Amino acid sequence: MLTLKKAVEIIDFTIKRKLEIRDGFINPQKPWNVGETNISGISMELGRILNEDVEILKIIRSQMVPKCKHPKKMRDYDGNGWYCMNCNWDL
């Protein structure tokens, strides 16, 4: 079962990978960014697109992560693990 916490972890992983790929595209030391300006222009545009994807994922993530501080009185154990009854976040 995909919990909210797992979904946020997947988003975090995707953000990290997209940033790594973006950095590779815009790195002027890479062979595809040396020489012909058309190739470096395409590479820079792909980097910009990946950056926009990251920003969208960050917005989605900010809407998913609860602002709850998970007070002790709201914590419960369901047999598999602890969770917050206030926001339903796995602890």
PDB file of N, CA, C and O in Angstrom, residues 33-61:
ATOM      1  N   ASN A  33      28.085  19.895 -24.519  1.00  0.00           N
ATOM      2  CA  ASN A  33      28.005  21.350 -24.354  1.00  0.00           C
ATOM      3  C   ASN A  33      29.224  22.064 -24.915  1.00  0.00           C
ATOM      4  O   ASN A  33      29.388  23.256 -24.723  1.00  0.00           O
ATOM      5  N   VAL A  34      30.097  21.337 -25.581  1.00  0.00           N
ATOM      6  CA  VAL A  34      31.298  21.926 -26.160  1.00  0.00           C
ATOM      7  C   VAL A  34      31.149  21.914 -27.671  1.00  0.00           C
ATOM      8  O   VAL A  34      30.693  20.941 -28.246  1.00  0.00           O
ATOM      9  N   GLY A  35      31.508  23.002 -28.287  1.00  0.00           N
ATOM     10  CA  GLY A  35      31.488  23.040 -29.745  1.00  0.00           C
ATOM     11  C   GLY A  35      30.272  23.740 -30.293  1.00  0.00           C
ATOM     12  O   GLY A  35      29.990  24.884 -29.971  1.00  0.00           O
ATOM     13  N   GLU A  36      29.535  23.030 -31.111  1.00  0.00           N
ATOM     14  CA  GLU A  36      28.408  23.593 -31.844  1.00  0.00           C
ATOM     15  C   GLU A  36      27.376  24.213 -30.902  1.00  0.00           C
ATOM     16  O   GLU A  36      26.925  23.584 -29.951  1.00  0.00           O
ATOM     17  N   THR A  37      26.998  25.439 -31.172  1.00  0.00           N
ATOM     18  CA  THR A  37      26.088  26.147 -30.270  1.00  0.00           C
ATOM     19  C   THR A  37      24.685  25.555 -30.271  1.00  0.00           C
ATOM     20  O   THR A  37      23.976  25.676 -29.282  1.00  0.00           O
ATOM     21  N   ASN A  38      24.249  24.933 -31.351  1.00  0.00           N
ATOM     22  CA  ASN A  38      22.911  24.341 -31.381  1.00  0.00           C
ATOM     23  C   ASN A  38      22.773  23.236 -30.341  1.00  0.00           C
ATOM     24  O   ASN A  38      21.756  23.121 -29.678  1.00  0.00           O
ATOM     25  N   ILE A  39      23.784  22.419 -30.198  1.00  0.00           N
ATOM     26  CA  ILE A  39      23.718  21.320 -29.232  1.00  0.00           C
ATOM     27  C   ILE A  39      23.693  21.881 -27.813  1.00  0.00           C
ATOM     28  O   ILE A  39      22.911  21.433 -26.980  1.00  0.00           O
ATOM     29  N   SER A  40      24.538  22.860 -27.521  1.00  0.00           N
ATOM     30  CA  SER A  40      24.537  23.406 -26.168  1.00  0.00           C
ATOM     31  C   SER A  40      23.221  24.141 -25.881  1.00  0.00           C
ATOM     32  O   SER A  40      22.741  24.130 -24.756  1.00  0.00           O
ATOM     33  N   GLY A  41      22.622  24.753 -26.889  1.00  0.00           N
ATOM     34  CA  GLY A  41      21.327  25.417 -26.709  1.00  0.00           C
ATOM     35  C   GLY A  41      20.238  24.419 -26.366  1.00  0.00           C
ATOM     36  O   GLY A  41      19.409  24.660 -25.485  1.00  0.00           O
ATOM     37  N   ILE A  42      20.233  23.281 -27.062  1.00  0.00           N
ATOM     38  CA  ILE A  42      19.251  22.227 -26.774  1.00  0.00           C
ATOM     39  C   ILE A  42      19.481  21.682 -25.365  1.00  0.00           C
ATOM     40  O   ILE A  42      18.539  21.464 -24.611  1.00  0.00           O
ATOM     41  N   SER A  43      20.744  21.492 -25.030  1.00  0.00           N
ATOM     42  CA  SER A  43      21.083  20.978 -23.708  1.00  0.00           C
ATOM     43  C   SER A  43      20.614  21.934 -22.614  1.00  0.00           C
ATOM     44  O   SER A  43      20.059  21.505 -21.594  1.00  0.00           O
ATOM     45  N   MET A  44      20.827  23.213 -22.810  1.00  0.00           N
ATOM     46  CA  MET A  44      20.383  24.205 -21.827  1.00  0.00           C
ATOM     47  C   MET A  44      18.855  24.225 -21.714  1.00  0.00           C
ATOM     48  O   MET A  44      18.310  24.361 -20.621  1.00  0.00           O
ATOM     49  N   GLU A  45      18.165  24.070 -22.835  1.00  0.00           N
ATOM     50  CA  GLU A  45      16.699  24.041 -22.818  1.00  0.00           C
ATOM     51  C   GLU A  45      16.192  22.808 -22.081  1.00  0.00           C
ATOM     52  O   GLU A  45      15.240  22.890 -21.297  1.00  0.00           O
ATOM     53  N   LEU A  46      16.823  21.653 -22.295  1.00  0.00           N
ATOM     54  CA  LEU A  46      16.438  20.448 -21.561  1.00  0.00           C
ATOM     55  C   LEU A  46      16.676  20.642 -20.069  1.00  0.00           C
ATOM     56  O   LEU A  46      15.864  20.205 -19.240  1.00  0.00           O
ATOM     57  N   GLY A  47      17.757  21.288 -19.710  1.00  0.00           N
ATOM     58  CA  GLY A  47      18.016  21.593 -18.309  1.00  0.00           C
ATOM     59  C   GLY A  47      16.950  22.493 -17.722  1.00  0.00           C
ATOM     60  O   GLY A  47      16.502  22.299 -16.586  1.00  0.00           O
ATOM     61  N   ARG A  48      16.506  23.476 -18.486  1.00  0.00           N
ATOM     62  CA  ARG A  48      15.453  24.382 -18.020  1.00  0.00           C
ATOM     63  C   ARG A  48      14.140  23.623 -17.813  1.00  0.00           C
ATOM     64  O   ARG A  48      13.445  23.815 -16.812  1.00  0.00           O
ATOM     65  N   ILE A  49      13.810  22.731 -18.746  1.00  0.00           N
ATOM     66  CA  ILE A  49      12.578  21.941 -18.637  1.00  0.00           C
ATOM     67  C   ILE A  49      12.630  21.050 -17.395  1.00  0.00           C
ATOM     68  O   ILE A  49      11.650  20.945 -16.649  1.00  0.00           O
ATOM     69  N   LEU A  50      13.768  20.404 -17.170  1.00  0.00           N
ATOM     70  CA  LEU A  50      13.909  19.565 -15.984  1.00  0.00           C
ATOM     71  C   LEU A  50      13.780  20.390 -14.704  1.00  0.00           C
ATOM     72  O   LEU A  50      13.203  19.931 -13.714  1.00  0.00           O
ATOM     73  N   ASN A  51      14.282  21.595 -14.718  1.00  0.00           N
ATOM     74  CA  ASN A  51      14.155  22.465 -13.555  1.00  0.00           C
ATOM     75  C   ASN A  51      12.690  22.806 -13.290  1.00  0.00           C
ATOM     76  O   ASN A  51      12.255  22.858 -12.140  1.00  0.00           O
ATOM     77  N   GLU A  52      11.918  23.022 -14.347  1.00  0.00           N
ATOM     78  CA  GLU A  52      10.484  23.278 -14.179  1.00  0.00           C
ATOM     79  C   GLU A  52       9.783  22.060 -13.589  1.00  0.00           C
ATOM     80  O   GLU A  52       8.907  22.200 -12.735  1.00  0.00           O
ATOM     81  N   ASP A  53      10.181  20.855 -14.032  1.00  0.00           N
ATOM     82  CA  ASP A  53       9.620  19.628 -13.458  1.00  0.00           C
ATOM     83  C   ASP A  53       9.898  19.557 -11.960  1.00  0.00           C
ATOM     84  O   ASP A  53       9.034  19.185 -11.171  1.00  0.00           O
ATOM     85  N   VAL A  54      11.111  19.907 -11.573  1.00  0.00           N
ATOM     86  CA  VAL A  54      11.494  19.886 -10.162  1.00  0.00           C
ATOM     87  C   VAL A  54      10.637  20.867  -9.374  1.00  0.00           C
ATOM     88  O   VAL A  54      10.150  20.551  -8.279  1.00  0.00           O
ATOM     89  N   GLU A  55      10.419  22.049  -9.906  1.00  0.00           N
ATOM     90  CA  GLU A  55       9.602  23.041  -9.203  1.00  0.00           C
ATOM     91  C   GLU A  55       8.170  22.543  -9.020  1.00  0.00           C
ATOM     92  O   GLU A  55       7.571  22.740  -7.958  1.00  0.00           O
ATOM     93  N   ILE A  56       7.623  21.886 -10.038  1.00  0.00           N
ATOM     94  CA  ILE A  56       6.264  21.334  -9.938  1.00  0.00           C
ATOM     95  C   ILE A  56       6.218  20.248  -8.869  1.00  0.00           C
ATOM     96  O   ILE A  56       5.299  20.210  -8.041  1.00  0.00           O
ATOM     97  N   LEU A  57       7.220  19.367  -8.850  1.00  0.00           N
ATOM     98  CA  LEU A  57       7.272  18.308  -7.843  1.00  0.00           C
ATOM     99  C   LEU A  57       7.402  18.889  -6.435  1.00  0.00           C
ATOM    100  O   LEU A  57       6.802  18.375  -5.490  1.00  0.00           O
ATOM    101  N   LYS A  58       8.148  19.960  -6.292  1.00  0.00           N
ATOM    102  CA  LYS A  58       8.284  20.594  -4.979  1.00  0.00           C
ATOM    103  C   LYS A  58       6.951  21.176  -4.504  1.00  0.00           C
ATOM    104  O   LYS A  58       6.625  21.106  -3.315  1.00  0.00           O
ATOM    105  N   ILE A  59       6.177  21.728  -5.426  1.00  0.00           N
ATOM    106  CA  ILE A  59       4.855  22.264  -5.074  1.00  0.00           C
ATOM    107  C   ILE A  59       3.934  21.128  -4.641  1.00  0.00           C
ATOM    108  O   ILE A  59       3.245  21.227  -3.620  1.00  0.00           O
ATOM    109  N   ILE A  60       3.938  20.025  -5.389  1.00  0.00           N
ATOM    110  CA  ILE A  60       3.119  18.859  -5.031  1.00  0.00           C
ATOM    111  C   ILE A  60       3.530  18.339  -3.658  1.00  0.00           C
ATOM    112  O   ILE A  60       2.691  18.051  -2.807  1.00  0.00           O
ATOM    113  N   ARG A  61       4.842  18.228  -3.443  1.00  0.00           N
ATOM    114  CA  ARG A  61       5.355  17.734  -2.163  1.00  0.00           C
ATOM    115  C   ARG A  61       4.913  18.630  -1.013  1.00  0.00           C
ATOM    116  O   ARG A  61       4.500  18.150   0.041  1.00  0.00           O
TER     117      ARG A  61
END
